[in-house]
Coordinates of C-alpha atoms in Angstrom, one line a residue:
M1 CA 92.5 116.3 134.0
A2 CA 95.3 113.7 135.3
K3 CA 97.2 114.3 138.1
E4 CA 101.1 113.5 137.6
G5 CA 102.2 110.1 139.5
P6 CA 103.5 110.4 142.9
E7 CA 106.9 109.7 143.8
S8 CA 108.2 106.7 145.6
A9 CA 107.4 107.1 148.9
E10 CA 110.5 105.3 150.1
E11 CA 113.9 105.7 148.0
T12 CA 117.0 102.8 148.0
E13 CA 119.7 105.0 148.5
H14 CA 122.4 103.5 145.5
M15 CA 126.1 104.1 146.7
I16 CA 129.1 103.7 144.3
E17 CA 132.6 103.9 144.8
R18 CA 134.3 107.4 143.6
N19 CA 137.8 107.9 144.4
G20 CA 137.9 105.3 147.2
V21 CA 135.0 107.0 148.6
K22 CA 130.9 106.1 148.5
E23 CA 128.7 108.5 147.2
P24 CA 124.7 108.5 146.3
E25 CA 124.0 107.3 142.2
S26 CA 122.9 110.3 140.5
A27 CA 118.9 111.4 140.1
A28 CA 119.5 111.0 136.4
S29 CA 121.0 107.8 136.7
A30 CA 118.1 106.5 139.4
S31 CA 115.1 108.1 137.3
A32 CA 116.4 106.3 133.9
A33 CA 114.9 103.0 135.4
D34 CA 112.3 104.1 137.1
P35 CA 108.7 102.6 136.3
K36 CA 106.9 105.7 137.0
E37 CA 108.7 107.8 134.7
M38 CA 107.9 108.0 130.4
R39 CA 109.4 109.9 128.1
A40 CA 107.6 113.1 126.6
V41 CA 107.9 116.0 124.2
L42 CA 108.6 119.3 126.3
L43 CA 107.7 122.8 125.1
T44 CA 110.2 124.9 127.2
G45 CA 108.5 128.1 125.9
F46 CA 107.0 129.7 123.1
G47 CA 109.4 130.2 120.1
G48 CA 111.5 128.3 117.5
L49 CA 112.4 124.7 117.2
N50 CA 115.1 124.6 120.1
K51 CA 112.3 125.2 122.5
L52 CA 111.2 121.6 121.8
K53 CA 113.2 118.8 123.9
V54 CA 112.4 115.1 125.0
T55 CA 112.8 114.9 128.9
K56 CA 111.5 112.2 131.5
K57 CA 108.4 113.0 132.9
P58 CA 106.4 111.6 136.1
M59 CA 103.4 109.1 134.6
P60 CA 99.9 110.1 135.1
E61 CA 97.4 108.3 136.3
P62 CA 93.8 108.4 135.6
Q63 CA 91.3 110.2 137.7
E64 CA 87.5 109.8 138.4
G65 CA 86.2 109.5 134.5
E66 CA 89.2 108.9 132.9
V67 CA 91.2 106.4 130.6
K68 CA 95.0 106.1 130.7
I69 CA 96.3 105.2 127.2
R70 CA 99.4 103.7 126.7
V71 CA 100.3 106.0 123.6
K72 CA 101.2 104.4 120.3
A73 CA 101.4 107.1 117.6
C74 CA 100.5 111.0 118.0
G75 CA 99.0 113.1 115.3
L76 CA 101.2 116.3 114.5
N77 CA 99.1 119.2 113.1
F78 CA 99.5 122.7 112.0
L79 CA 98.2 124.0 115.0
D80 CA 101.1 122.6 117.1
L81 CA 103.2 124.9 115.0
M82 CA 101.4 127.8 116.0
V83 CA 100.7 126.5 119.9
R84 CA 105.0 126.1 119.8
Q85 CA 105.2 129.7 118.7
G86 CA 102.6 131.2 120.9
N87 CA 100.4 132.1 117.8
I88 CA 97.1 131.4 119.1
D89 CA 94.4 133.0 121.4
N90 CA 95.3 132.6 125.1
P91 CA 98.4 130.4 124.6
P92 CA 98.9 128.0 127.9
K93 CA 101.6 128.9 130.3
T94 CA 105.0 126.5 129.5
P95 CA 106.6 124.5 130.2
L96 CA 103.9 121.6 128.6
V97 CA 103.7 118.8 126.8
P98 CA 102.0 119.4 123.3
G99 CA 100.1 117.6 121.2
F100 CA 96.1 116.8 120.8
E101 CA 95.5 113.3 119.6
C102 CA 96.9 109.9 119.9
S103 CA 96.3 106.3 119.7
G104 CA 97.2 103.2 121.6
I105 CA 96.1 100.6 124.3
V106 CA 94.1 100.7 127.2
E107 CA 96.4 100.4 130.3
A108 CA 93.9 101.5 132.9
I109 CA 90.7 103.5 134.0
G110 CA 89.7 105.5 136.7
E111 CA 86.5 105.0 138.8
N112 CA 83.1 105.1 137.4
T113 CA 84.9 104.7 134.0
K114 CA 82.5 102.5 131.9
G115 CA 82.8 101.6 128.1
F116 CA 86.3 100.5 128.1
E117 CA 88.4 97.8 129.1
I118 CA 92.2 97.1 129.8
G119 CA 93.7 96.1 126.3
D120 CA 91.3 97.9 124.3
R121 CA 92.5 99.6 120.9
V122 CA 91.7 103.3 121.0
M123 CA 92.4 106.6 119.8
A124 CA 91.4 109.3 121.9
F125 CA 91.6 113.6 122.1
V126 CA 93.7 114.9 124.5
N127 CA 93.6 118.9 125.8
Y128 CA 97.4 118.6 125.3
N129 CA 100.1 116.3 126.4
A130 CA 99.5 113.6 123.7
W131 CA 103.1 113.9 122.8
A132 CA 104.4 111.0 125.5
E133 CA 104.3 107.6 126.2
V134 CA 101.4 107.4 128.4
V135 CA 98.5 110.0 128.5
C136 CA 95.2 110.4 130.7
T137 CA 92.2 111.9 128.9
P138 CA 88.3 111.7 130.1
L139 CA 86.7 108.6 128.7
E140 CA 84.1 111.1 126.3
W141 CA 87.1 112.0 124.1
V142 CA 88.2 108.1 123.7
Y143 CA 86.7 106.1 121.1
K144 CA 87.5 102.6 120.5
I145 CA 89.2 101.7 116.8
P146 CA 88.7 98.6 114.5
D147 CA 91.5 96.0 114.5
E148 CA 92.1 96.3 111.0
M149 CA 93.2 100.0 111.6
T150 CA 97.0 100.6 112.3
F151 CA 97.9 103.0 115.2
P152 CA 99.2 105.7 112.7
E153 CA 95.8 105.6 111.0
G154 CA 94.2 105.9 114.3
A155 CA 96.2 109.0 115.4
A156 CA 95.5 110.4 111.6
F157 CA 91.9 110.0 112.4
C158 CA 90.3 112.1 115.0
M159 CA 91.4 115.8 114.0
N160 CA 91.4 115.7 110.4
F161 CA 88.4 113.9 109.7
V162 CA 85.8 114.7 112.3
A163 CA 86.8 118.2 111.4
A164 CA 86.3 117.5 107.8
Y165 CA 82.8 115.6 108.6
M166 CA 81.3 118.3 110.5
M167 CA 82.6 121.3 108.4
L168 CA 81.2 119.4 105.5
F169 CA 77.8 117.9 106.6
E170 CA 77.0 119.6 109.5
V171 CA 78.1 123.4 108.8
A172 CA 77.9 123.4 104.7
N173 CA 75.3 121.0 104.3
L174 CA 77.0 118.6 101.5
R175 CA 74.8 117.2 98.5
K176 CA 74.6 115.7 95.8
G177 CA 75.8 117.6 92.8
M178 CA 77.8 120.7 94.7
S179 CA 80.9 122.0 94.8
V180 CA 83.9 122.4 97.1
L181 CA 87.0 124.3 97.0
V182 CA 89.5 123.4 99.6
H183 CA 93.1 125.2 100.3
S184 CA 96.0 122.8 101.5
A185 CA 94.4 120.1 99.5
G186 CA 97.6 117.9 100.0
G187 CA 97.5 118.1 103.7
G188 CA 95.8 116.1 106.4
V189 CA 92.3 117.7 106.3
G190 CA 92.4 118.5 103.1
Q191 CA 92.8 114.7 101.8
A192 CA 89.9 113.9 104.1
V193 CA 87.7 116.6 102.9
A194 CA 88.5 114.8 99.3
Q195 CA 87.7 111.6 100.3
L196 CA 84.6 112.2 102.1
C197 CA 83.5 114.5 99.0
S198 CA 83.9 111.2 97.1
T199 CA 81.1 109.4 99.1
V200 CA 78.5 112.1 98.0
P201 CA 77.7 111.6 94.1
N202 CA 78.7 114.4 91.6
V203 CA 80.2 116.5 93.9
T204 CA 83.2 118.9 92.1
V205 CA 86.4 119.2 94.4
F206 CA 88.5 122.2 93.6
G207 CA 91.5 122.2 95.6
T208 CA 95.0 124.3 95.8
A209 CA 98.2 123.0 96.8
S210 CA 102.2 123.1 96.1
T211 CA 103.3 122.0 92.6
F212 CA 105.3 119.1 93.6
K213 CA 102.5 117.7 95.7
H214 CA 99.7 117.7 92.2
E215 CA 101.0 114.3 90.8
A216 CA 100.4 112.6 94.1
I217 CA 97.1 114.2 95.1
R218 CA 95.5 114.7 91.3
H219 CA 93.7 111.5 91.4
S220 CA 91.4 112.7 95.0
V221 CA 90.4 116.5 93.3
T222 CA 88.7 117.1 90.4
H223 CA 90.5 120.2 89.8
L224 CA 93.5 121.2 91.1
F225 CA 95.7 124.4 91.0
D226 CA 99.1 125.6 92.2
R227 CA 98.7 127.3 95.5
N228 CA 100.4 130.6 94.3
V229 CA 98.3 131.3 91.3
D230 CA 95.1 133.1 90.6
Y231 CA 92.8 130.4 91.8
V232 CA 89.6 132.8 91.9
A233 CA 90.4 133.5 87.9
E234 CA 91.2 129.3 87.7
V235 CA 87.9 128.3 89.2
R236 CA 85.7 130.9 87.2
K237 CA 86.9 129.6 84.2
I238 CA 85.6 126.3 85.0
S239 CA 82.7 127.4 87.0
P240 CA 81.4 130.9 85.9
D241 CA 78.9 130.8 89.2
G242 CA 81.2 129.7 91.6
V243 CA 81.0 127.0 93.8
D244 CA 79.2 126.2 97.0
I245 CA 81.4 125.5 99.7
V246 CA 85.1 127.3 100.6
L247 CA 87.2 125.7 103.2
D248 CA 89.6 128.2 104.2
C249 CA 92.8 127.3 106.1
L250 CA 94.4 130.3 105.2
C251 CA 92.8 133.5 106.4
G252 CA 94.1 137.2 105.0
E253 CA 93.0 137.9 101.7
N254 CA 91.5 134.9 100.9
T255 CA 88.8 135.6 102.9
G256 CA 87.4 138.0 100.7
K257 CA 88.3 135.9 97.9
G258 CA 86.6 132.8 99.5
L259 CA 83.3 134.7 99.9
G260 CA 83.5 136.1 96.6
L261 CA 83.4 132.8 94.7
L262 CA 80.4 131.6 96.7
K263 CA 77.2 131.2 94.9
P264 CA 74.0 132.1 96.2
L265 CA 73.5 129.9 99.3
G266 CA 76.9 129.2 99.6
T267 CA 79.2 128.6 102.6
Y268 CA 82.5 130.1 103.4
I269 CA 83.7 128.3 106.7
L270 CA 87.3 129.4 108.1
Y271 CA 89.2 126.7 109.8
G272 CA 92.4 127.8 110.4
S273 CA 94.7 130.7 109.5
S274 CA 98.5 129.2 108.3
N275 CA 98.9 132.5 106.5
M276 CA 100.1 133.9 110.0
V277 CA 103.1 131.5 110.0
T278 CA 105.9 132.8 107.8
G279 CA 109.4 132.0 109.7
E280 CA 110.5 129.7 112.7
T281 CA 109.0 132.2 114.8
K282 CA 105.8 134.3 116.0
S283 CA 105.6 137.6 113.6
F284 CA 104.0 140.6 114.4
F285 CA 104.3 141.7 110.8
S286 CA 102.6 138.4 109.5
F287 CA 100.1 138.8 112.1
A288 CA 99.0 142.4 110.8
K289 CA 99.4 141.6 107.7
S290 CA 97.2 138.7 107.9
W291 CA 94.8 140.7 110.0
W292 CA 94.7 143.7 107.5
Q293 CA 93.8 141.9 104.3
V294 CA 91.1 139.8 105.5
E295 CA 88.1 141.8 103.8
K296 CA 85.9 143.8 106.3
V297 CA 82.3 141.9 105.8
N298 CA 79.4 143.3 105.8
P299 CA 76.5 141.8 107.1
I300 CA 74.0 143.5 105.4
K301 CA 75.8 142.1 102.0
L302 CA 75.7 138.4 103.1
Y303 CA 72.0 139.1 103.2
E304 CA 71.7 140.6 100.1
E305 CA 74.0 138.2 98.1
N306 CA 72.5 135.1 100.3
K307 CA 75.6 134.1 101.4
V308 CA 76.6 132.1 105.0
M309 CA 80.0 133.2 106.5
A310 CA 81.0 130.5 109.4
G311 CA 83.8 129.2 111.2
F312 CA 84.7 125.7 112.9
S313 CA 87.1 124.9 116.0
L314 CA 86.9 121.7 116.7
L315 CA 89.1 121.4 119.7
N316 CA 86.9 124.6 121.5
L317 CA 84.1 122.6 120.6
L318 CA 85.4 119.9 122.3
F319 CA 87.2 121.0 125.0
K320 CA 85.2 124.2 125.7
Q321 CA 81.9 123.9 124.2
G322 CA 80.7 120.4 125.5
G323 CA 80.6 119.3 122.1
C324 CA 81.3 115.3 123.4
S325 CA 78.0 114.0 121.9
Q326 CA 78.3 116.0 118.5
V327 CA 81.8 114.9 118.0
K328 CA 81.1 111.3 119.1
T329 CA 78.3 111.1 116.4
A330 CA 80.5 112.1 113.7
V331 CA 83.2 109.5 115.0
Q332 CA 80.5 106.7 114.7
K333 CA 79.6 107.7 111.2
L334 CA 83.5 107.8 109.8
L335 CA 84.5 104.6 111.5
S336 CA 81.3 103.4 109.2
L337 CA 83.0 104.8 106.4
Y338 CA 86.3 103.5 107.1
S339 CA 84.8 99.8 107.7
E340 CA 83.4 100.0 104.4
K341 CA 86.4 101.1 102.5
K342 CA 85.1 104.7 101.7
I343 CA 87.7 106.8 103.7
R344 CA 90.9 105.9 104.9
P345 CA 93.6 108.6 106.9
L346 CA 96.4 109.3 104.6
V347 CA 99.9 109.2 106.4
D348 CA 102.7 110.9 105.0
S349 CA 105.9 110.0 107.5
L350 CA 106.5 108.2 110.5
W351 CA 108.7 109.8 113.3
A352 CA 110.4 109.2 116.5
L353 CA 109.7 111.8 119.3
E354 CA 113.7 112.6 119.3
E355 CA 112.5 113.5 115.5
V356 CA 110.0 116.0 116.5
K357 CA 112.2 119.0 115.4
E358 CA 112.5 117.4 111.9
A359 CA 108.7 116.4 111.8
M360 CA 107.8 120.2 112.9
Q361 CA 109.7 121.7 110.0
R362 CA 108.4 119.5 107.5
I363 CA 104.8 120.8 108.1
H364 CA 105.9 124.6 108.2
D365 CA 107.5 124.0 104.7
R366 CA 104.6 122.5 103.6
G367 CA 106.1 119.5 102.4
N368 CA 104.0 116.4 104.0
I369 CA 100.7 114.3 102.1
G370 CA 98.6 113.9 104.4
K371 CA 99.8 113.2 108.4
L372 CA 102.7 113.5 110.1
I373 CA 102.8 111.1 113.0
L374 CA 105.0 110.7 115.8
D375 CA 105.6 106.7 116.2
V376 CA 106.3 106.6 120.2
E377 CA 108.0 103.3 119.5
K378 CA 110.4 103.9 116.5
S379 CA 113.8 104.5 117.0
P380 CA 115.4 107.9 115.6
T381 CA 117.7 107.7 112.9
P382 CA 121.1 108.3 113.6
L383 CA 121.3 111.8 112.1
M384 CA 118.3 113.0 114.4
A385 CA 119.0 110.9 117.3
S386 CA 120.2 113.6 119.2
D387 CA 118.7 116.6 118.0
S388 CA 116.2 117.2 120.4
T389 CA 117.9 116.2 123.6
E390 CA 121.7 117.9 123.2
T391 CA 122.4 121.5 124.8
S392 CA 124.8 123.7 123.8
E393 CA 127.8 124.6 126.4
A394 CA 125.3 127.4 128.1
G395 CA 122.6 125.0 128.6
E396 CA 120.4 126.4 126.1
E397 CA 119.5 124.3 123.1
E398 CA 121.2 124.9 119.9
E399 CA 118.9 127.0 117.6
E400 CA 118.0 125.2 114.4
H401 CA 118.1 127.5 111.1
E402 CA 114.7 127.2 109.0
G403 CA 115.5 125.9 105.3
D404 CA 118.8 124.2 106.7
N405 CA 119.8 121.6 103.6
D406 CA 120.9 119.2 106.1
N407 CA 117.4 119.0 107.2
K408 CA 116.0 118.5 103.5
E409 CA 118.1 115.0 103.6
R410 CA 117.1 113.4 107.0
M411 CA 114.1 111.8 106.1
P412 CA 112.0 109.6 107.8
F413 CA 109.8 106.1 107.4
I414 CA 107.5 107.6 104.8
Q415 CA 105.0 105.5 103.9

């Protein structure tokens, strides 16, 4: 991956007058105008919102086979919240810059990097480090975007639509006349699933979502249920035989329910475990409860009932399992659907980097309809301007309280 840019070999010593004595200018003041530095969101340690801050970091330069991107927008996913809490397998060491996807303009290319030119409009996957003004990432993870696609749409495209496409068409083999159950239907992946299902004739989509989202997303699914009701019974009332595909981002007790809803030759796909997130920080109780509620799967029972159980992790496929070619093929097909105006990323809201805490609280509260975007060029609202940068007298950032009513009133620009 990219190495951070070297410090200038020679530094010009700036002198200032103070009490009649000349002293060197502070490093912070000198670095403010340093063109080799950039703004970035830093996760200082695993935990609550107080572990996030915006800081200055050395600007990366592209290594061989890499593309340097001047970032315009970054995607915010529920997975980023789990990373912040350290609620993932083999979490990386902190401090780190979070984020896995972005869009922007190619600013430079490394040696032996073909297929891109300076000035190209692109979207990209990044193995962390996306929430910054500049990123460097391997060319295999970078894709040109159409002229009509906005940068927020580009940042909302990769994770959600590629995951939805590969689960539906590569894993579950979605075909005409099938039925699909998707949880969190109002989220980024849920809306991508709904749009992709609409490209196949006579597909029935069952969705679960918070009640306040129903009016906004009702048009995108066939049957919509409140996330707190007995959706198994509701689905059975409409389709007694169950469904062909279950897409589960919740885990826990929903695993057994999903498997039980499958028709013969149906496919259950687990692609997340958001039930493990209940509070602002990692909860061992929530983890243990979710694990305990997962019904023990008997392979013989799967065999007897002709059911398929699968898992899907897009980032593992891309970053650890060499799935670049499969992902690129999916991106190309998705861009064709976008050009045909059959799909379009749904952007919930735009947030400045300095508003990252409020943005993450919104996704924690399941308040978003579609994708949350960090707009690198957006100025923060006055109420949020210092939230991600101020520290207490002890040097520790002030803890934010989950469910704070003030946070509810601090609204970003919503499209």
